[in-house]
Every structure is written in C-alpha cells, then in structure tokens.
Short mmCIF file of N, CA and C in Angstrom, two decimals:
data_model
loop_
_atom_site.label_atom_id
_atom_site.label_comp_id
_atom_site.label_asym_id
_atom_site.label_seq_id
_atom_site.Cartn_x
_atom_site.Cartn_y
_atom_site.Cartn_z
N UNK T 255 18.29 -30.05 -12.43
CA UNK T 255 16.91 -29.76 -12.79
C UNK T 255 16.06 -29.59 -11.53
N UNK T 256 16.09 -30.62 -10.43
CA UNK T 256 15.63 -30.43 -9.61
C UNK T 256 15.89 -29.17 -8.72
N UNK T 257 17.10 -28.38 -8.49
CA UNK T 257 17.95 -27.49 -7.91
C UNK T 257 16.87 -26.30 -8.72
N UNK T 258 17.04 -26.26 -10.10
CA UNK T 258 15.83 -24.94 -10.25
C UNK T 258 14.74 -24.94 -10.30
N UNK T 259 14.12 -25.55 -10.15
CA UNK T 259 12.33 -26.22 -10.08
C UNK T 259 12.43 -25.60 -8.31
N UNK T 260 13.07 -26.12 -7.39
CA UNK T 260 13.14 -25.54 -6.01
C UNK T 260 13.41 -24.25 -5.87
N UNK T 261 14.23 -23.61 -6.68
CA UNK T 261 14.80 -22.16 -6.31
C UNK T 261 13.46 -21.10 -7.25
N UNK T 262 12.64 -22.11 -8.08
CA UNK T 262 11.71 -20.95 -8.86
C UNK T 262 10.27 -21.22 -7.88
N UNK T 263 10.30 -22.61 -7.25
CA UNK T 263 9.13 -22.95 -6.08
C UNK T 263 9.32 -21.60 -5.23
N UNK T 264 10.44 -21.56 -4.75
CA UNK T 264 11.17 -20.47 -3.11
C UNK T 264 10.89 -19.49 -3.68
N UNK T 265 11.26 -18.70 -5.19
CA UNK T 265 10.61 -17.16 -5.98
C UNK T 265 9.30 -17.25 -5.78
N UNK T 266 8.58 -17.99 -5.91
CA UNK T 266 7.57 -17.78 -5.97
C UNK T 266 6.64 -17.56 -5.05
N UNK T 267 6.79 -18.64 -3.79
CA UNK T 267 6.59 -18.24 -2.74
C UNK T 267 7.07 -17.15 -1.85
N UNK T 268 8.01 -16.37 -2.01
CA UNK T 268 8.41 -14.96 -1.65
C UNK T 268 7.62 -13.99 -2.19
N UNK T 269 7.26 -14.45 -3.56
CA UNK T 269 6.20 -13.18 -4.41
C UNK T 269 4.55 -13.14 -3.79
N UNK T 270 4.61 -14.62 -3.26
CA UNK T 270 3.10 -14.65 -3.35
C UNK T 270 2.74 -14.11 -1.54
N UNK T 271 4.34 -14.10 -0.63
CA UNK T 271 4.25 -13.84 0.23
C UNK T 271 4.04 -12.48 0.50
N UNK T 272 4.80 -11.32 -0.37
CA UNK T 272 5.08 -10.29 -0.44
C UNK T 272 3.75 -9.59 -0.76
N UNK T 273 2.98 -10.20 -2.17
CA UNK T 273 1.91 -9.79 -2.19
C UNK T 273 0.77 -9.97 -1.06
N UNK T 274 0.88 -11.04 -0.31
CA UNK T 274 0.06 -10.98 0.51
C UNK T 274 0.03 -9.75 1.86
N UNK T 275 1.25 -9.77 2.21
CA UNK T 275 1.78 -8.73 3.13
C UNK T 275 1.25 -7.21 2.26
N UNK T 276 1.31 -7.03 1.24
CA UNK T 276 1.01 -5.50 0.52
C UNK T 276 -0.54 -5.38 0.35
N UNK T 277 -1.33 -6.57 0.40
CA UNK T 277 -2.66 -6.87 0.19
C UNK T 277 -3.07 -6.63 1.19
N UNK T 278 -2.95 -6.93 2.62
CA UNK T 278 -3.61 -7.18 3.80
C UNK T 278 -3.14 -6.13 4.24
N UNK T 279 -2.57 -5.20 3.94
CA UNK T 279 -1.88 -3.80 4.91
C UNK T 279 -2.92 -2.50 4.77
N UNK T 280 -2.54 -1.49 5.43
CA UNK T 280 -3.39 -0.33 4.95
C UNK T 280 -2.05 0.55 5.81
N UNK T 281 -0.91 0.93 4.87
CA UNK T 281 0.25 1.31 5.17
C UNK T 281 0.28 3.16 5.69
N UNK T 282 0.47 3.21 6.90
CA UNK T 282 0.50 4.65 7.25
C UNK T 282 2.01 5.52 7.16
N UNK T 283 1.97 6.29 7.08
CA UNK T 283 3.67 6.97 7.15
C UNK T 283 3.77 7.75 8.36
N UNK T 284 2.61 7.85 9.26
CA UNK T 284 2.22 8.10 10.33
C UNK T 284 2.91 7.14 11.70
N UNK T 285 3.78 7.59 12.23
CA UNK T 285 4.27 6.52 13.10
C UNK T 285 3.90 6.96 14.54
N UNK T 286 2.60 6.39 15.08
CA UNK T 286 1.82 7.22 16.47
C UNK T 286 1.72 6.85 17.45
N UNK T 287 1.93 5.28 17.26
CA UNK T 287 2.06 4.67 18.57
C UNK T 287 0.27 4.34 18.86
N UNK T 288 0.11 3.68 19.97
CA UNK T 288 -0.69 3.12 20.10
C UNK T 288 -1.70 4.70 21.03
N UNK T 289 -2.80 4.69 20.83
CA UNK T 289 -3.48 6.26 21.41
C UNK T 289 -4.31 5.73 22.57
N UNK T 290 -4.05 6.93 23.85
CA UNK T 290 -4.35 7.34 24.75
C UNK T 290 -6.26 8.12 24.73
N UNK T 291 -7.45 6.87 25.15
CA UNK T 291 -8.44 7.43 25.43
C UNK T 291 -8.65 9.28 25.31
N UNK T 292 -9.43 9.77 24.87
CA UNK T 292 -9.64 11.16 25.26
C UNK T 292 -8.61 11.83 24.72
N UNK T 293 -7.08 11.26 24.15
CA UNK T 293 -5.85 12.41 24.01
C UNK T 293 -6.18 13.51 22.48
N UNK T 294 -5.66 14.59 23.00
CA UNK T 294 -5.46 14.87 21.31
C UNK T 294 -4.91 14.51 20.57
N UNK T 295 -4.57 14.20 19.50
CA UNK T 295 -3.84 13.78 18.20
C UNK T 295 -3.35 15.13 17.15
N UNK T 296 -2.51 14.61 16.51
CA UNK T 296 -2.07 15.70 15.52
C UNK T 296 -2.00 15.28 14.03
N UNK T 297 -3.28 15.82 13.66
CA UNK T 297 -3.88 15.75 12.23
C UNK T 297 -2.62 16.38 11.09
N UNK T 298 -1.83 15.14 9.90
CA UNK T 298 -1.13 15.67 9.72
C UNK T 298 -1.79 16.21 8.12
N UNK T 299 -2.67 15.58 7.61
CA UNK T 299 -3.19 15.89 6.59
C UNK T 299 -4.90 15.95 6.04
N UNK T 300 -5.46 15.86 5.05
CA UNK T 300 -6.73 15.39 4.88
C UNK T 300 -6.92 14.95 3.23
N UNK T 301 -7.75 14.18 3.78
CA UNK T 301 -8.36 13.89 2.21
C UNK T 301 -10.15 14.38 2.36
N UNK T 302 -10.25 14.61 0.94
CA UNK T 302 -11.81 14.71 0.24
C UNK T 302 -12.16 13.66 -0.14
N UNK T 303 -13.37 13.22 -0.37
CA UNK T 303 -13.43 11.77 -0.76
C UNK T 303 -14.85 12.86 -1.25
N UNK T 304 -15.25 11.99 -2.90
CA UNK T 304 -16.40 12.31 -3.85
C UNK T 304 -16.81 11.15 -3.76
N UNK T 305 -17.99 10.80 -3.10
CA UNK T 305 -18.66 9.37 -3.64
C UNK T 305 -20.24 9.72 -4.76
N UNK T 306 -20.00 8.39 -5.53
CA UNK T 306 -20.66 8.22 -6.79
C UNK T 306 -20.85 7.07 -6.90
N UNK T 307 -22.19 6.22 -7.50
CA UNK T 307 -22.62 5.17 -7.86
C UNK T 307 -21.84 4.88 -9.01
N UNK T 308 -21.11 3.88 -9.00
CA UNK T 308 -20.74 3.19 -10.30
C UNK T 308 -21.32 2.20 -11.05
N UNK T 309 -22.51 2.27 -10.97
CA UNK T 309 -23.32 1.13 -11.93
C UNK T 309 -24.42 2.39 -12.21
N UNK T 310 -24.25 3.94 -12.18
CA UNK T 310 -25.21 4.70 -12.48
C UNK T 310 -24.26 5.61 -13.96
N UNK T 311 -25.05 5.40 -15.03
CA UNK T 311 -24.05 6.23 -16.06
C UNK T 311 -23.77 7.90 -15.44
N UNK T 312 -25.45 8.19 -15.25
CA UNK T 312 -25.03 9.72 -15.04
C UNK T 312 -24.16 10.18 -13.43
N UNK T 313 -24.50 9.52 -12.88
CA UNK T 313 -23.59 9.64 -11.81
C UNK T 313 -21.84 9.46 -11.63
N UNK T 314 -21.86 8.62 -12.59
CA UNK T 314 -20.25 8.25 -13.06
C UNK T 314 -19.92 9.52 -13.91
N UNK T 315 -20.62 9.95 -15.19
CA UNK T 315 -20.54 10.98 -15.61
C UNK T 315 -20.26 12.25 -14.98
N UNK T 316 -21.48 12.52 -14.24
CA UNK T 316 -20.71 14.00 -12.94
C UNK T 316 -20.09 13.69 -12.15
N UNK T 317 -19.77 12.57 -11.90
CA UNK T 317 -18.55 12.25 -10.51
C UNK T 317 -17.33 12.71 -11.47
N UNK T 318 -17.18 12.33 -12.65
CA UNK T 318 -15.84 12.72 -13.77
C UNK T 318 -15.78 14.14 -14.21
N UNK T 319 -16.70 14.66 -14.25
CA UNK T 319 -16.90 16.09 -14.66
C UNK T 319 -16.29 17.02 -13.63
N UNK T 320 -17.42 16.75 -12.12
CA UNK T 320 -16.44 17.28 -10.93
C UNK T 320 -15.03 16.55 -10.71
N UNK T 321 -14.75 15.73 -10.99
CA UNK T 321 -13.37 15.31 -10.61
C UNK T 321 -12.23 16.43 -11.62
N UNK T 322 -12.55 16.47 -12.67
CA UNK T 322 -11.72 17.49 -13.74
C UNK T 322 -12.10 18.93 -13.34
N UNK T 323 -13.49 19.15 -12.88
CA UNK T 323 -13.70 20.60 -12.68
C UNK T 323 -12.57 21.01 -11.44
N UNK T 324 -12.82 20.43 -10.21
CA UNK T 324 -11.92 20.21 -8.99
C UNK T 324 -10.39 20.54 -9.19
N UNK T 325 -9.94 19.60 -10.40
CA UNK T 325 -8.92 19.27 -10.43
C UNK T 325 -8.28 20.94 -11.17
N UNK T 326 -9.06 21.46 -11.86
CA UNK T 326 -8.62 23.22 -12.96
C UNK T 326 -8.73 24.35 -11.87
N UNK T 327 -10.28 24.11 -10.68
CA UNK T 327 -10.20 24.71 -9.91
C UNK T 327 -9.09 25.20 -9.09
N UNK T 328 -8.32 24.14 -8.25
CA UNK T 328 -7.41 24.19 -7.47
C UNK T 328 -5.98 24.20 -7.90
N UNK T 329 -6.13 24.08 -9.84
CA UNK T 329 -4.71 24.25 -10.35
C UNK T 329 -3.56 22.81 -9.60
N UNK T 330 -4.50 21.24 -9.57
CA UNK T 330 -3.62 20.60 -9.14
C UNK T 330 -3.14 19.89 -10.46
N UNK T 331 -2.11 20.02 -10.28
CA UNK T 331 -0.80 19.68 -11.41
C UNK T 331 -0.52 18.10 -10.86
N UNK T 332 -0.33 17.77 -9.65
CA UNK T 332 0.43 16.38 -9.30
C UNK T 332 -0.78 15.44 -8.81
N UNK T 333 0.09 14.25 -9.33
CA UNK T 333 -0.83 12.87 -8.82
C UNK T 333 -0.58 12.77 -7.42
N UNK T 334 -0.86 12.23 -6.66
CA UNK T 334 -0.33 12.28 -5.07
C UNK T 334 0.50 11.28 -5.08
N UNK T 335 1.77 11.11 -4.57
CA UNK T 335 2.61 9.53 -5.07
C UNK T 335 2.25 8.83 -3.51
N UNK T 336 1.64 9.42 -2.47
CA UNK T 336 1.47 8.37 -1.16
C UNK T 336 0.11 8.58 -0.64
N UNK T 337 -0.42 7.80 0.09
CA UNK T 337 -1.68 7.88 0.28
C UNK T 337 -1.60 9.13 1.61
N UNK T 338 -0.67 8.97 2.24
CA UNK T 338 -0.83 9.60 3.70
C UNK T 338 -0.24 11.06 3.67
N UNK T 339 0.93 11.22 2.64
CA UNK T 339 1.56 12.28 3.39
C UNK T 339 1.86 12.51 1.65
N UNK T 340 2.21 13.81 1.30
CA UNK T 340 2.15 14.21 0.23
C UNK T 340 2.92 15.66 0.24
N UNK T 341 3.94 16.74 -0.34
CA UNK T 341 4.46 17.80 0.03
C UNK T 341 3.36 18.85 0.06
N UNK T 342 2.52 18.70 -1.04
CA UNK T 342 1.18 19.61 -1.23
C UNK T 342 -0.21 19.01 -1.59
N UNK T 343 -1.16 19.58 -1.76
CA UNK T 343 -2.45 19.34 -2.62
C UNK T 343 -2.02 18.38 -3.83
N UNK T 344 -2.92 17.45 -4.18
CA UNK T 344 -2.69 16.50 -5.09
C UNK T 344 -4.27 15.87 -5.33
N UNK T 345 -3.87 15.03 -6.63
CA UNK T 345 -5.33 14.70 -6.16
C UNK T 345 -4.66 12.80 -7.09
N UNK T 346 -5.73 12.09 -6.37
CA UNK T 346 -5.67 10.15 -6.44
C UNK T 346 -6.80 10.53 -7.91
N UNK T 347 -6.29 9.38 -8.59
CA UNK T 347 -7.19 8.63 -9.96
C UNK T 347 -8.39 8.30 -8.95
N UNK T 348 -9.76 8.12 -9.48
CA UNK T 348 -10.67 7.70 -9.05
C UNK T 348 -10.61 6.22 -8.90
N UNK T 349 -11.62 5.86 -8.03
CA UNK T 349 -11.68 4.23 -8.10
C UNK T 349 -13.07 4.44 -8.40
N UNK T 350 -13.36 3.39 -9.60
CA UNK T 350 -14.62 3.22 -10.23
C UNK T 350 -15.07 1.80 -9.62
N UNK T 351 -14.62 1.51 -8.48
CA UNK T 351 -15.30 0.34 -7.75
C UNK T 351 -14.90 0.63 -6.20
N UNK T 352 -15.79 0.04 -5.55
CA UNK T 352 -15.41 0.11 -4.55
C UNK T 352 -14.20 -0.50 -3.62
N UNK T 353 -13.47 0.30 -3.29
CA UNK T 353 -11.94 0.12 -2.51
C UNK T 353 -11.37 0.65 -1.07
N UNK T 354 -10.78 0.07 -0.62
CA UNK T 354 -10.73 0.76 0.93
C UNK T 354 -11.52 0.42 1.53
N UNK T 355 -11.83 1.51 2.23
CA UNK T 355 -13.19 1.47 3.22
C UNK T 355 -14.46 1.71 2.63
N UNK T 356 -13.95 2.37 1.34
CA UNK T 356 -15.41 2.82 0.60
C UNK T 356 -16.31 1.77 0.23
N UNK T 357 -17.73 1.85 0.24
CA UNK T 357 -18.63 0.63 -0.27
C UNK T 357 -19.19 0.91 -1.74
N UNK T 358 -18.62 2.29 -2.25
CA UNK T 358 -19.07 2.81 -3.59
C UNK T 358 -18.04 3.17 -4.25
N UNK T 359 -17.57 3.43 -5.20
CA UNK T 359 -16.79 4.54 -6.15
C UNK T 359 -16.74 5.75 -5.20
N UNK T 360 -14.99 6.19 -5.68
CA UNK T 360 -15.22 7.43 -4.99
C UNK T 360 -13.86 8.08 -6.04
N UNK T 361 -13.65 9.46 -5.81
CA UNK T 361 -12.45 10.15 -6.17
C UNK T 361 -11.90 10.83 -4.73
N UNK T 362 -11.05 11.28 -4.94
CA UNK T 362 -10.25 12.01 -3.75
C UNK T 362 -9.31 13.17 -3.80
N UNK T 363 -8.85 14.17 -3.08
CA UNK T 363 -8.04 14.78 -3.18
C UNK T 363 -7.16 14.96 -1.68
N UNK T 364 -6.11 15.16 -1.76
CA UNK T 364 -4.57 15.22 -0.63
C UNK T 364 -4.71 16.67 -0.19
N UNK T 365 -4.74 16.96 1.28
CA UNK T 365 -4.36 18.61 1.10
C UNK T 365 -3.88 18.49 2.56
N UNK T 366 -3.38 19.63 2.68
CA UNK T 366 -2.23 19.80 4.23
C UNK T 366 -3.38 20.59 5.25
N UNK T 367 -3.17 21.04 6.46
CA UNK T 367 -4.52 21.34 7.18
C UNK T 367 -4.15 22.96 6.58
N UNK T 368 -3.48 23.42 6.17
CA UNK T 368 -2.83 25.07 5.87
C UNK T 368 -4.15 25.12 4.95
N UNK T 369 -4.23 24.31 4.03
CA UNK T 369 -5.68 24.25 3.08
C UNK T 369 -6.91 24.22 3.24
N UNK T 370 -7.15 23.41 4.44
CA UNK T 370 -8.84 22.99 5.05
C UNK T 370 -9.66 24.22 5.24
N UNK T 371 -9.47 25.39 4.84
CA UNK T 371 -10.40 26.43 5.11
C UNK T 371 -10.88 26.63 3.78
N UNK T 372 -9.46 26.76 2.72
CA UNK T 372 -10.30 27.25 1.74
C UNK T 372 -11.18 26.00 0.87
N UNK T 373 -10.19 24.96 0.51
CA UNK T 373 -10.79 23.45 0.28
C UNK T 373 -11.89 22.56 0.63
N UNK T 374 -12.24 22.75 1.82
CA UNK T 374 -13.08 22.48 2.33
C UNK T 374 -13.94 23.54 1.90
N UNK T 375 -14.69 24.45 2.32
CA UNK T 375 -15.56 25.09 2.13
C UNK T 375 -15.59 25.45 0.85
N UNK T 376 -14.99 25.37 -0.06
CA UNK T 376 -15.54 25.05 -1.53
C UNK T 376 -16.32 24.04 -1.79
N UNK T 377 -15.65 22.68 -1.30
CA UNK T 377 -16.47 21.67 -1.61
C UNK T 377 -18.15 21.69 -1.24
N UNK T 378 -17.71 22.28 0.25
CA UNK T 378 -18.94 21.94 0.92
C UNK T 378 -20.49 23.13 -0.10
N UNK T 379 -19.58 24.23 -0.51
CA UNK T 379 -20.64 25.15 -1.66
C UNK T 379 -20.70 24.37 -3.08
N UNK T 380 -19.79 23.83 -3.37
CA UNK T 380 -19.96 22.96 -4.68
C UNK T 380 -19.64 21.96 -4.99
N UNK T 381 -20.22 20.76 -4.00
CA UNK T 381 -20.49 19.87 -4.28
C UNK T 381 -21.70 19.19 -4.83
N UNK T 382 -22.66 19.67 -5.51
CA UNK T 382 -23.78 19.49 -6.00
C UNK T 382 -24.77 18.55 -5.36
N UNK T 383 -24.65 17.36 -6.39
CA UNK T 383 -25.98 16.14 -5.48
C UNK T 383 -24.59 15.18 -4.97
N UNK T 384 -23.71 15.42 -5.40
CA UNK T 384 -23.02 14.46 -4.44
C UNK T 384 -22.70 14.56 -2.61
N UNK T 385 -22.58 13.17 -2.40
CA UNK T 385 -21.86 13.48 -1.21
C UNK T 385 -20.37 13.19 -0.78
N UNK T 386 -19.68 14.15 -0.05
CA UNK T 386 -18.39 14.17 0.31
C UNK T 386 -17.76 13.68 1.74
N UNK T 387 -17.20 13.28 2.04
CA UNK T 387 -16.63 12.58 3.24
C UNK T 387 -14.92 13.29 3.74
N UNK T 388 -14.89 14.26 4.12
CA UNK T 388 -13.16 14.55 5.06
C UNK T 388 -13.09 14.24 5.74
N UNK T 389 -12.24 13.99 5.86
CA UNK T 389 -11.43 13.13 7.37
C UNK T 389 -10.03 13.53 7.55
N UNK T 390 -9.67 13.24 8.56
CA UNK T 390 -7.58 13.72 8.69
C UNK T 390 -7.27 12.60 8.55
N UNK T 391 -5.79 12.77 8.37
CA UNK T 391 -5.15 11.20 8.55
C UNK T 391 -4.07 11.93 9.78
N UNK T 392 -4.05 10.77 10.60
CA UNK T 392 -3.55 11.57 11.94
C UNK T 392 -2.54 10.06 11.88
N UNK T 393 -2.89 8.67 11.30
CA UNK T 393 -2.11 7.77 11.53
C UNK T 393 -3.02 6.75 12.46
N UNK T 394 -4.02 7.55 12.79
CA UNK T 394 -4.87 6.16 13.61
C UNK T 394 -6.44 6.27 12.43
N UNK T 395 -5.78 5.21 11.60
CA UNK T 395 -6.91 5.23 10.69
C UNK T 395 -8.50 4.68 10.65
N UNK T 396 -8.27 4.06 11.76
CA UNK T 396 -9.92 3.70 12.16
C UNK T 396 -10.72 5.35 12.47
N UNK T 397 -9.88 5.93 13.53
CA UNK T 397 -10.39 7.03 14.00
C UNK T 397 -11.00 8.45 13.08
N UNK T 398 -9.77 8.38 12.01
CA UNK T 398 -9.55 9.28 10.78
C UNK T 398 -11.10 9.15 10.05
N UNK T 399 -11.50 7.39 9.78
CA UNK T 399 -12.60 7.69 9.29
C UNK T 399 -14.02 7.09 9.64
N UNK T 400 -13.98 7.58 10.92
CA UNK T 400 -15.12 7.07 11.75
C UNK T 400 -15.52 8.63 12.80
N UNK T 401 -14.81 8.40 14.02
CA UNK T 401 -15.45 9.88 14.97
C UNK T 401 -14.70 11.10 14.09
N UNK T 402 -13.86 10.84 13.32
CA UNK T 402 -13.30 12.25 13.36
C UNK T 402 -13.58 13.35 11.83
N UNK T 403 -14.30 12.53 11.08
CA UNK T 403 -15.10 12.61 9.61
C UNK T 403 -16.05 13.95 9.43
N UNK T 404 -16.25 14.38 8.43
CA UNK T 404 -17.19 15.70 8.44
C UNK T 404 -17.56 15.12 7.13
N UNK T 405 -18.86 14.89 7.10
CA UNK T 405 -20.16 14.29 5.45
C UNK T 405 -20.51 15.79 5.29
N UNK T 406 -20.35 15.89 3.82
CA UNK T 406 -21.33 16.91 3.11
C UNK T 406 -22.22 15.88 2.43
N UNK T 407 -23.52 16.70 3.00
CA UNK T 407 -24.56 15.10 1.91
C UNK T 407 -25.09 14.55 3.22
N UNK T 408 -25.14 13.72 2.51
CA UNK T 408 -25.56 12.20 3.15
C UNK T 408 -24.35 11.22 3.69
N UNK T 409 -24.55 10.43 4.91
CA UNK T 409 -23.64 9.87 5.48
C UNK T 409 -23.49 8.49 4.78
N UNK T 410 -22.34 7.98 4.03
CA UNK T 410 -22.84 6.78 3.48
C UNK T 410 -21.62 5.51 4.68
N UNK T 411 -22.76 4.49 4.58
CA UNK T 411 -21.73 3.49 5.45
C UNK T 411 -19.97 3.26 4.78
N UNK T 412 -19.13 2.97 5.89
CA UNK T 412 -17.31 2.78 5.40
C UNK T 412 -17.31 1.35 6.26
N UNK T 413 -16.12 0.40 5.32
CA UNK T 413 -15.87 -0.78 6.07
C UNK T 413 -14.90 -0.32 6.71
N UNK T 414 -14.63 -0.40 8.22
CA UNK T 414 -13.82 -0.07 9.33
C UNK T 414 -12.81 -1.57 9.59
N UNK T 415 -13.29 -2.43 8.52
CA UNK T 415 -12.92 -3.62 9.07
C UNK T 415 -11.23 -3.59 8.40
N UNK T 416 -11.21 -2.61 7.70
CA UNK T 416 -9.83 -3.00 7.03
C UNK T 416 -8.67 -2.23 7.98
N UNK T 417 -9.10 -2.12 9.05
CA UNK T 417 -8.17 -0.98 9.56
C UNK T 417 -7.92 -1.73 11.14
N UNK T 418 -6.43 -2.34 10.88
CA UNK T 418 -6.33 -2.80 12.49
C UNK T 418 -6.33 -2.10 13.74
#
C-alpha cells in the first residue's frame, strides 16, 4: 500500500513538473542562437494579430465577424498546428482573454514572408476601427514583438516579460 501511494506521489509530481515546464515556456522552433548587436536576422514567418476589447459586446462582435470575414477572404482552410512555423497561411482560434504578450483579446493569422505583400496590405485597407500588430518570428521573440512590429491603428502596450 505504501509502495503505490509513493509511485502515484512520483506521477504526480512528474505531471505537475511537466506542466510547469509547458507553462513557463514560450517554445520557438526557431533554433538562433544567442544574436549579435546590429546583425541581420532571418525572418522565417509572420503573424497578424486583431486586437479587440473583450469586456466590449460590440467589439467582440466585429473582432468575430472580421475574424470569419479574413478567414473566406484568404480561403484559409487550416488551423495552424504550431505557433512558429506552419507549411502555409493558417489562421489560431481567437483568445477572448488576454494571453501571451497580449494585454487584450486578440485573433491571429500564420503566413510565410512569400505572403506579406499581399496580406499585409489588405489588412492594413481593411482593418476597420480595429487595431493590428505584425511582427516576424525570426526566433528571437522579444525582438519579433517589440523593434521589429508594424501597428495598423493604434499602438497598444505587449508584456515583453514573458519572453526570456
């Protein structure tokens, strides 16, 4: 009795370890090494980010409207299965709270830089009253969404703190 009371203590503490390790991460597929002042980098992808008040009905409302309009526009068929690297255009479920770095609700979409001409400059013509946030993911994710960011809109503050 005592022998499994210890071996379900040791499960458990592996689970609660594991979760902690998956909790505290912000996992890149980007392997870059530590960056060189001033160097260039090589942007391997981007995301869109839609931010929206989530304690505002109508704002939650057109943040969902454009999220489906977006989504018929660009004919995206797939969920994105990784945050960083993806084969094509995809687009993430919204977060109706704030997550990441975001301090609001936001939606998102995955696209390769082959895309950033036409993708981008759609958004930037129809994005309405919202504001939008791109960034690359190059693998140095502080950088991705701090100097290297383009706001349509208004600039809204990001917690940088989650990003070692």
């Amino acid at each position: 009795r005592g022998h499994i009371r210890y071996k379900m203590i040791k499960q458990i503490l592996l689970l609660i370890g594991i979760l902690v390790i998956l909790t505290q991460s912000h996992p890149t597929k980007y392997d870059v090494g530590p960056r060189k002042e001033g160097e260039d980098v090589e942007f391997f992808s981007y995301h869109v980010h839609v931010l929206f008040l989530q304690h505002n009905n109508k704002s939650v409302t057109d943040a969902l409207n454009f999220y489906k309009e977006t989504i018929e526009h660009f004919n995206l068929e797939d969920h994105c299965d990784s945050l960083f690297h993806n084969p094509g255009r995809c687009y993430f479920y919204p977060d109706m709270e704030p997550a990441g770095p975001f301090v609001v609700a936001q939606w998102a979409i995955f696209l390769l830089p082959e895309d950033y001409g036409e993708i981008v400059t759609w958004f930037m013509q129809h994005r309405k009253d919202f504001d939008i946030l791109v960034h690359p993911n190059s693998g140095y994710e502080k950088d991705d969404h701090s100097i290297w960011t383009l706001w349509g809109g208004n600039i809204w503050p990001v917690d940088l703190t989650i990003f070692s």
